[in-house]
Coordinates of C-alpha atoms in Angstrom, one line a residue:
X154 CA 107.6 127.8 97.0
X155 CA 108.9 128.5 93.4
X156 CA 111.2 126.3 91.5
X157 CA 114.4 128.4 92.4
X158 CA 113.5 128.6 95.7
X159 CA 113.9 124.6 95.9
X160 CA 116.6 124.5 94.1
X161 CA 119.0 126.7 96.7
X162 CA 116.7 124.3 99.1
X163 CA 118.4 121.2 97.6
X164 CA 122.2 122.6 97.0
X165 CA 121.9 123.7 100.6
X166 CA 120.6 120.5 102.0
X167 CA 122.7 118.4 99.6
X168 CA 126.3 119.7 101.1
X169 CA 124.6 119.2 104.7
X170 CA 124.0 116.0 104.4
X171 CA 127.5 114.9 103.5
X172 CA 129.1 117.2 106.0
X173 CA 126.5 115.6 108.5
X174 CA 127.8 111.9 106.9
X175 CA 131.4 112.4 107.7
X176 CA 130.6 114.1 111.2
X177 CA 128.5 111.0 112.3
X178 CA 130.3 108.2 111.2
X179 CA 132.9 108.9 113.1
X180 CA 130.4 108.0 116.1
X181 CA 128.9 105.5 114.6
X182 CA 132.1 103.5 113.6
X183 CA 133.8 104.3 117.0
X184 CA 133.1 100.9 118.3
X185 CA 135.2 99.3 115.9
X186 CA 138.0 101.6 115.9
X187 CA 138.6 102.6 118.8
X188 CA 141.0 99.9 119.8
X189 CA 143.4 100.6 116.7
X190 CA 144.7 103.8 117.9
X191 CA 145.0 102.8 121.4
X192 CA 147.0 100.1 123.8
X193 CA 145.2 96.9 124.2
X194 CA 143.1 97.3 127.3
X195 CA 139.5 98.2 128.8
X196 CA 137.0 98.2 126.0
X197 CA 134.6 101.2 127.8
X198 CA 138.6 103.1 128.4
X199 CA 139.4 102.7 124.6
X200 CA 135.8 103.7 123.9
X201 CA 135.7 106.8 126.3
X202 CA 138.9 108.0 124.7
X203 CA 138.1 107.8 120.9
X204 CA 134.8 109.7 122.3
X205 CA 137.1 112.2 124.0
X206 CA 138.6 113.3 121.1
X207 CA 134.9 113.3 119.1
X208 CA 134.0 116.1 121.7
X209 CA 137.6 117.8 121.5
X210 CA 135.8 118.1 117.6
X211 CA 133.1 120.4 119.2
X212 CA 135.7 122.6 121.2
X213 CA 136.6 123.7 117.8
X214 CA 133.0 124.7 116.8
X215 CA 133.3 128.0 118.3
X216 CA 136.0 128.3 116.2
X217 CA 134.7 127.3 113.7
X218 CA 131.4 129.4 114.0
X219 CA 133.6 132.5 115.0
X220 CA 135.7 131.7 111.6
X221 CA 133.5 131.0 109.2
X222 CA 129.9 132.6 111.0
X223 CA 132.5 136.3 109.9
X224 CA 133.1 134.4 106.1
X225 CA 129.3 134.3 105.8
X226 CA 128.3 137.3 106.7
X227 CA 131.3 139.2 105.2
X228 CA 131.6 137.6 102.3
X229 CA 128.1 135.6 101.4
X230 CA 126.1 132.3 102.4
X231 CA 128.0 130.6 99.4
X232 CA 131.6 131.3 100.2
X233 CA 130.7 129.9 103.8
X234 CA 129.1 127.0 102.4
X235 CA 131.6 126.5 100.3
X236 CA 134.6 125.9 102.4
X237 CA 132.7 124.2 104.8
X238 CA 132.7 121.3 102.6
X239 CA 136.2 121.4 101.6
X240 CA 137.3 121.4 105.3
X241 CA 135.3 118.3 105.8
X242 CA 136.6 116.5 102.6
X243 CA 140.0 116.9 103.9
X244 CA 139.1 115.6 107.3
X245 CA 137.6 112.3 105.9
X246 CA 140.5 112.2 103.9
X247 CA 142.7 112.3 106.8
X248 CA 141.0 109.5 109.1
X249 CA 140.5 107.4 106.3
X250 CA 144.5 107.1 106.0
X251 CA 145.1 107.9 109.9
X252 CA 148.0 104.8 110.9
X253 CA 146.8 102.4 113.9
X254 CA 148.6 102.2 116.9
X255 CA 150.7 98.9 116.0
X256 CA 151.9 101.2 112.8
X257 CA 152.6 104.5 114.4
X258 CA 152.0 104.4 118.3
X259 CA 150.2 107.3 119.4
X260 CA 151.2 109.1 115.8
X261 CA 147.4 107.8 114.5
X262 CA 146.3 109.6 117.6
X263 CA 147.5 112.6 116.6
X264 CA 146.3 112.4 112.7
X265 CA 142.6 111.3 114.1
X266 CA 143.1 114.7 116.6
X267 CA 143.3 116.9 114.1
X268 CA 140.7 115.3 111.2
X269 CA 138.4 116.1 114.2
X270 CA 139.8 119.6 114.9
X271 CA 139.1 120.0 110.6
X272 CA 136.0 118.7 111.1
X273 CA 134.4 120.5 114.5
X274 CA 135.9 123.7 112.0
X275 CA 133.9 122.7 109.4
X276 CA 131.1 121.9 111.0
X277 CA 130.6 125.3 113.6
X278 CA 130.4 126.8 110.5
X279 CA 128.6 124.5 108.5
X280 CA 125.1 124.7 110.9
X281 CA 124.9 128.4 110.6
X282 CA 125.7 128.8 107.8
X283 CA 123.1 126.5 106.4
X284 CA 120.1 127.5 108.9
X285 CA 121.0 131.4 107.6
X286 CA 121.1 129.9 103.9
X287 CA 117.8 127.8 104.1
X288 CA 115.8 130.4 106.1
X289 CA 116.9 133.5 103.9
X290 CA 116.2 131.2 100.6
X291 CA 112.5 131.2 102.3
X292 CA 109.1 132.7 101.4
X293 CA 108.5 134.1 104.4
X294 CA 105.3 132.1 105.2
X295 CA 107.6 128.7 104.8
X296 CA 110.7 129.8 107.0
X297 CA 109.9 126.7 109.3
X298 CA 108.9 124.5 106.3
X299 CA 111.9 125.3 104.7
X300 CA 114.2 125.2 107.5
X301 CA 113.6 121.7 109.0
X302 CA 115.7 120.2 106.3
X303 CA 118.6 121.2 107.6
X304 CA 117.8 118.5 110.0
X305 CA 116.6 116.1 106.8
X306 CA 119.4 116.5 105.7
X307 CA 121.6 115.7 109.2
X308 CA 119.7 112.8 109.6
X309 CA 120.2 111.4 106.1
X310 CA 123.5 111.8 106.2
X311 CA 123.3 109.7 109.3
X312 CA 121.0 106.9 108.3
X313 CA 123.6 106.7 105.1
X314 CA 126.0 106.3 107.6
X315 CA 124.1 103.7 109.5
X316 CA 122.5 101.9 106.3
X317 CA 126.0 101.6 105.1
X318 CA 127.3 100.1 108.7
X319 CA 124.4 97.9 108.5
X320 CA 125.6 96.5 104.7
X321 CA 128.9 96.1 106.6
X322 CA 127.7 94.3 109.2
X323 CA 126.6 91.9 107.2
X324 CA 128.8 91.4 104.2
X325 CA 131.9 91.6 106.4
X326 CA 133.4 89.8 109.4
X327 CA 133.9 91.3 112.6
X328 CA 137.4 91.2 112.1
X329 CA 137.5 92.6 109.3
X330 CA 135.4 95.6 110.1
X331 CA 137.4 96.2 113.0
X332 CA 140.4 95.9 110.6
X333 CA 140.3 98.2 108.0
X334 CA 136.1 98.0 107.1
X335 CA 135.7 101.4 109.2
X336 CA 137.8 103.1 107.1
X337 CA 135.3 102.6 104.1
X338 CA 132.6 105.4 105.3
X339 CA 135.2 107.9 105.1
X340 CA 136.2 107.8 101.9
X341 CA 133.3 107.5 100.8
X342 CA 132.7 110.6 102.6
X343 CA 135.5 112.4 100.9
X344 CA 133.9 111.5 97.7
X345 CA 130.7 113.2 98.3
X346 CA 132.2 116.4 99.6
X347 CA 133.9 116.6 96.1
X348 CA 130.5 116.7 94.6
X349 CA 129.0 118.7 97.1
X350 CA 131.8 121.3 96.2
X351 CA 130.9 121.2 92.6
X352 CA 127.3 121.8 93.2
X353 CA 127.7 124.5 95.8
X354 CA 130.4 126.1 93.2
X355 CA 127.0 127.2 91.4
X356 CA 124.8 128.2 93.9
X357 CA 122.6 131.2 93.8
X358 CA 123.1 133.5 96.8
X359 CA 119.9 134.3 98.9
X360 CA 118.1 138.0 98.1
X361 CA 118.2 138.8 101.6
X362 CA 121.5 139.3 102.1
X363 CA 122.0 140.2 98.1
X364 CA 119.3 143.0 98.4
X365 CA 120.6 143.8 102.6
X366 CA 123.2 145.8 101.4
X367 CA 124.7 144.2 104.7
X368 CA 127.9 144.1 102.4
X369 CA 128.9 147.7 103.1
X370 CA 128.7 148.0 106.8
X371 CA 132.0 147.8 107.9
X372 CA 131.6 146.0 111.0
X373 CA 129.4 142.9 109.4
X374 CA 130.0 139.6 110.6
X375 CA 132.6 140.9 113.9
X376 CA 132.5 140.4 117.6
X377 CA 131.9 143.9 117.9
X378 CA 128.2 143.6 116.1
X379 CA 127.6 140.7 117.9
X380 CA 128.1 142.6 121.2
X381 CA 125.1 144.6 120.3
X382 CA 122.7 141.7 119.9
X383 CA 124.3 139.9 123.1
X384 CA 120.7 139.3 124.6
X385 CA 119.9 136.9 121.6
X386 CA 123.0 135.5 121.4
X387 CA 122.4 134.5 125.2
X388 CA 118.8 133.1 123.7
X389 CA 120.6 130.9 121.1
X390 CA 122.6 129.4 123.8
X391 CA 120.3 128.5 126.0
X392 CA 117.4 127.5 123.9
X393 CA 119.8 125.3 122.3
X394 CA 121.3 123.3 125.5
X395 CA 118.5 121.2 126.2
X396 CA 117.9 120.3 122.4
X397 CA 121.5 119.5 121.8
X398 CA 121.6 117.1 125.2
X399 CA 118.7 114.9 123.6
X400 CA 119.0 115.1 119.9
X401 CA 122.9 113.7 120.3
X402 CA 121.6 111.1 123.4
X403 CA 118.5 109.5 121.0
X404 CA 120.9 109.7 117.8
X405 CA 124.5 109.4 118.3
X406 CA 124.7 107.4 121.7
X407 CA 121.8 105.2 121.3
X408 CA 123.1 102.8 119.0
X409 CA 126.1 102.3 121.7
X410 CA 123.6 102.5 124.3
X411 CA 121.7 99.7 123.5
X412 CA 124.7 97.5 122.4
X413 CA 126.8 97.6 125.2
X414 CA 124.1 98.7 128.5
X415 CA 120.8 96.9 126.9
X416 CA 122.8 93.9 125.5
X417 CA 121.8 94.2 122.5
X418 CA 123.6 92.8 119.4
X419 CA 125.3 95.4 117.5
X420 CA 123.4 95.0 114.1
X421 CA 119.8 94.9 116.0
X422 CA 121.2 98.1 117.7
X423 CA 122.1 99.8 114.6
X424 CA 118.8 98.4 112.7
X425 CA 116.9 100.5 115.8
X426 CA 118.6 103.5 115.3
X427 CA 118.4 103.4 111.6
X428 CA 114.2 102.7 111.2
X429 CA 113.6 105.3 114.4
X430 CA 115.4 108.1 112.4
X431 CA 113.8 107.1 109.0
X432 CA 110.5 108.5 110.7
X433 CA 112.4 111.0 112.5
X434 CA 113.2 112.7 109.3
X435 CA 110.2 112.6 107.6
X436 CA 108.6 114.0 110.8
X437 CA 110.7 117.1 110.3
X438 CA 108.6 119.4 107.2
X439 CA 105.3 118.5 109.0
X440 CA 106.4 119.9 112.3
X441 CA 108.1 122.7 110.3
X442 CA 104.7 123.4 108.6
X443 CA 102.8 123.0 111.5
X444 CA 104.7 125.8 113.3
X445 CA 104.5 128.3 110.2
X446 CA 100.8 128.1 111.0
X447 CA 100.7 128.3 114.9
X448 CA 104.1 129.6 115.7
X449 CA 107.6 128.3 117.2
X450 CA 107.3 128.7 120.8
X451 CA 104.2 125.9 121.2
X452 CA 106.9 122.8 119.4
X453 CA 109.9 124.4 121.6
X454 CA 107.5 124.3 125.0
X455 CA 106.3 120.9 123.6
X456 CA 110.0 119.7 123.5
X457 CA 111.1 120.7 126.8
X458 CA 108.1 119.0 128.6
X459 CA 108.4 115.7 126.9
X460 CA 112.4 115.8 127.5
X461 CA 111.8 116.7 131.2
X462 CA 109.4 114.3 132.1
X463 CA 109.9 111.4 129.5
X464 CA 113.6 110.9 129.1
X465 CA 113.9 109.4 132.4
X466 CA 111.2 106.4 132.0
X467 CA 112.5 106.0 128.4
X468 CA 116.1 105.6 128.7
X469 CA 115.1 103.1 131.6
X470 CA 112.9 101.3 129.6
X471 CA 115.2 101.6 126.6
X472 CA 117.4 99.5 129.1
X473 CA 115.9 96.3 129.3
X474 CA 114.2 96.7 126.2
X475 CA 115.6 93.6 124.9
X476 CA 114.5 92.9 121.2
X477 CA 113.9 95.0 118.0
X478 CA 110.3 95.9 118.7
X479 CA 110.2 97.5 122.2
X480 CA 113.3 99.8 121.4
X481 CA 111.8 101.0 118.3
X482 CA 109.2 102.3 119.5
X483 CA 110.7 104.0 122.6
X484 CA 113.1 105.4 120.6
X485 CA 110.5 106.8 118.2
X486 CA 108.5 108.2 121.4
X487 CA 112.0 109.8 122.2
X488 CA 112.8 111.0 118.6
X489 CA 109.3 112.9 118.2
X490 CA 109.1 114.6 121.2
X491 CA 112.7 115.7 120.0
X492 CA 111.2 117.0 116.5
X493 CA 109.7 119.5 118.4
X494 CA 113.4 121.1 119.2
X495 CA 114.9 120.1 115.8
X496 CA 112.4 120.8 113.1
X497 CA 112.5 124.5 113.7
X498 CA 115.4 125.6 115.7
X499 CA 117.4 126.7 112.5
X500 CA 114.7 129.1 111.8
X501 CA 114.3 130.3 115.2
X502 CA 118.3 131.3 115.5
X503 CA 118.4 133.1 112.2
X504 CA 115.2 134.9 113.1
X505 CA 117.1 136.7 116.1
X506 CA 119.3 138.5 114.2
X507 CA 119.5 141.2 111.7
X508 CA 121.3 140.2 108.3
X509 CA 124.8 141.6 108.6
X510 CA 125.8 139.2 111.5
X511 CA 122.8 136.8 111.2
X512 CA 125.6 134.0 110.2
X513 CA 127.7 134.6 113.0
X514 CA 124.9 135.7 115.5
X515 CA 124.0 131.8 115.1
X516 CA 127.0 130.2 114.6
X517 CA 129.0 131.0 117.4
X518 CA 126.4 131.0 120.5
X519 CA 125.2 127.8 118.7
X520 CA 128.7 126.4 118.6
X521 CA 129.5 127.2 121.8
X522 CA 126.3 125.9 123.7
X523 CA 126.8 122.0 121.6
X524 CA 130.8 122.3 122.4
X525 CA 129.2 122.2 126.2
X526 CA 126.7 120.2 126.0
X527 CA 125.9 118.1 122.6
X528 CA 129.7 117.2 122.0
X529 CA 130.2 116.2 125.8
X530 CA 126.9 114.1 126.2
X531 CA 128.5 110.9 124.9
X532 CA 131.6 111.4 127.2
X533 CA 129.2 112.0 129.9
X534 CA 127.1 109.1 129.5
X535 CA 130.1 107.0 129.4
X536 CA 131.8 108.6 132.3
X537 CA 128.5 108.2 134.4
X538 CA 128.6 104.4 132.8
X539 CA 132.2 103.9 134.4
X540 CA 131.5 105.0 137.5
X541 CA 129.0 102.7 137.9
X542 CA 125.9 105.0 138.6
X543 CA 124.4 105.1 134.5
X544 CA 121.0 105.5 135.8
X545 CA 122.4 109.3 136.6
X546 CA 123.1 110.6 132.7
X547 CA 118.6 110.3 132.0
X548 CA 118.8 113.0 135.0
X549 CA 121.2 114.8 133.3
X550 CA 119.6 115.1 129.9
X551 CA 116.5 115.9 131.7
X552 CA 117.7 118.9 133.6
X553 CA 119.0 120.2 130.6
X554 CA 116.0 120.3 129.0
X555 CA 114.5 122.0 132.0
X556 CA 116.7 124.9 131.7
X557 CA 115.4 125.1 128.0
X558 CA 111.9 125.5 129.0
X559 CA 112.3 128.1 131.3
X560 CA 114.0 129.9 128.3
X561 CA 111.1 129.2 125.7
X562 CA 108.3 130.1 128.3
X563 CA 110.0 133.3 128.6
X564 CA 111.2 134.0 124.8
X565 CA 109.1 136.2 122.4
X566 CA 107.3 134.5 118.9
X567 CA 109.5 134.9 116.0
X568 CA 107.5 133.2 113.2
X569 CA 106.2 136.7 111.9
X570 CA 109.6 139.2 111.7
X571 CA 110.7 140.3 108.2
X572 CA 114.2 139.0 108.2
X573 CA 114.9 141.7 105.9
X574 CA 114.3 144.5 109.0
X575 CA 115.3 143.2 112.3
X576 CA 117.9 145.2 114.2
X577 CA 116.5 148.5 115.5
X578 CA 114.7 148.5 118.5
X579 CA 111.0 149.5 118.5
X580 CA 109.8 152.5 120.1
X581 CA 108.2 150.9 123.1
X582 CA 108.4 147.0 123.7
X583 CA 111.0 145.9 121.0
X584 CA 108.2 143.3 119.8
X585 CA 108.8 141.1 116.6
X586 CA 106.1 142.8 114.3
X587 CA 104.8 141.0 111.4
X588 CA 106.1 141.1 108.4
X589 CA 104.6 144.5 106.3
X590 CA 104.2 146.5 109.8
X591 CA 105.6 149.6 109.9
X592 CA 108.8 150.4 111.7
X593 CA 111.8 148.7 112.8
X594 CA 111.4 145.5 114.3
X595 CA 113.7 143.0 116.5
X596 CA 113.6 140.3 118.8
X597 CA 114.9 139.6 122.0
X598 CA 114.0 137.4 125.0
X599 CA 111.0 138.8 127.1
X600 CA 111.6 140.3 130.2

């Protein structure tokens, strides 16, 4: 890969990772504000409603991937990416100076609602956006390579988030960080957004949509284009409902999960999370590589077998794990069979679609399966946690990820399509050909 090629690599992943920052903190943090914004009461209650509005965040990703999946296609990668961040700068913003309950009653309710409406905006847009910049700034040999660090990038931004609550934990009382010490991460996270938006300011935009000439077909980037490639837009949802289930169970959830079902302190809990996804990310450009040089569907099948069978025995073990050790490595078990999923999927998405609605072809299916299923798995786990039956949700996770393998056992291989000529149906089979073959090429789920 040449020098400019890592450079739109690096702006790309750069603005990711802060957007990624802001959107996980907010989980991460959640235990120690979610009794300011609500009456004194039930700790799980308080918990289960802060989480509540965290998912009402992914209601607006379809939104958000409808919104700014058009911007990117209409207008360029760059002017997506662009106002993704500023969206997300203005949501940290707003939590950051959100009033607690004692100030304002249910009035800091309303401020953190709509930071999280900003942000599930932001966001829906944010992961298409990103997976159609990063795979289009490609070689084409290095799509999955390059690609898998849009989830470096995720998980950075959440291991800042979880090294910084770490710090905190240690530097500052409990009190205090249930106080006003959540509020830090935030502004923080407004601050990188800022910079982000400088960098992204100068960004180069990629040659396949610069040399598409998707910019004069009238109908780029609408519903009505979309329409046409329905079948793959189907794909992206269900692909993505099993890998969205586990990636938010083993990253999100699991700190919470081991703190208040394992018993686990809070700071061990958090010191779990963060070392597991420290090898988690670096796991992500060798799984990418790997499937540049055997193909996507063997990591996706891989995936969804480990999820099926394995979540169920880890989550229980994960249970009475009990000290530092035992849930590090169970959660790393859980994490890599996950890479299998997340290393790739942005690559896999952006391959499906032809150029002039590749940015909404991912973003809105994406958006739509993670408002369902990613956003709610918290909320789910909790509600099955309430109701006294928590060994249910490891089912849950694990049917999901069922579903998913019937979809990549079925799905063509998309490693080898010229991004650049996707869109017309072959003569015969509508294969993928490889890139150089004659003809028009595009993908859709097998028969």
């Amino acid at each position: 890969m040449g020098r400019e090629q890592w450079k739109k690599i690096w702006v790309g992943s750069a603005g990711n990772m802060v957007e990624w920052f802001d959107w996980f903190v907010y989980a991460t943090f959640a235990v120690y504000f979610a009794d300011a914004f609500f009456p004194e009461g039930n700790e799980t209650a308080n918990l289960m409603n802060t989480m509540g509005i965290f998912a009402v965040g992914f209601f607006m990703r379809p939104v958000g991937g409808w919104l700014l999946g058009r911007i990117g296609d209409r207008r360029g990668r760059k002017a997506a990416l662009t106002l993704t961040v500023t969206l997300m700068s203005a949501s940290a913003i707003l939590i950051a100076a959100a009033p607690t309950y004692r100030t304002a009653g249910y009035g800091g309710v309303a401020v953190l609602l709509l930071a999280r409406l900003l942000q599930g905006l932001s966001v829906g847009g944010e992961y298409a956006a990103s997976a159609t910049y990063l795979t289009e700034a490609s070689a084409p040999g290095r799509r999955g390579f390059a690609s898998s660090f849009q989830y470096v990038s995720m998980t950075a931004g959440q291991l800042v988030g979880l090294g910084l609550q770490i710090v905190m934990q240690r530097t500052m009382s409990e009190a205090a960080l249930h106080s006003w010490g959540w509020r830090v991460p935030f502004v923080i996270g407004a601050l990188g957004a800022a910079v982000v938006f400088y960098l992204r300011r100068s960004m180069l935009e990629t040659e396949v949509y610069a040399e598409s000439g998707a910019a004069g077909q009238a109908d780029r980037g609408t519903l009505r284009a979309l329409w046409r490639h329905r079948r793959e837009a189907f794909l992206v949802m269900a692909l993505t409902m099993g890998g969205t289930v586990a990636y938010y169970t083993y990253t999100t959830y699991l700190t919470k999960y081991l703190s208040t079902s394992a018993g686990m302190a809070k700071s061990t809990a958090s010191l779990v999370s963060f070392c597991a996804l420290l090898v988690f990310m670096c796991l992500q450009p060798l799984a990418g590589l790997l499937s540049d040089r055997i193909g996507r569907r063997p990591l996706l099948i891989g995936f969804a077998i480990g999820s099926t069978f394995l979540t169920v025995p880890i989550m229980t073990l994960l249970r009475h794990a009990g000290t530092f050790w035992p849930a590090f490595g169970l959660a790393l078990l859980a994490l890599v069979v996950v890479t299998g999923y997340t290393s790739i999927n942005a690559c896999v998405k952006a391959e499906l679609f032809p150029t002039g609605v590749r940015a909404l072809g991912v973003a809105l299916p994406y958006a739509l399966a993670n408002a369902l299923f990613g956003g709610t798995a918290e909320y789910v786990a909790l509600w099955f946690k309430k109701a006294g039956a928590e060994s249910g949700f490891p089912w849950y996770v694990a049917g999901c990820a069922a579903v998913s393998l019937v979809v990549y056992l079925t799905m063509r291989e998309t490693r080898d399509i010229d991004l650049g000529r996707i869109g017309a149906r072959g003569p015969e089979t509508g294969r993928a050909q490889p890139s150089g073959a004659s003809g028009p090429t595009t993908v859709t789920p097998a028969s």
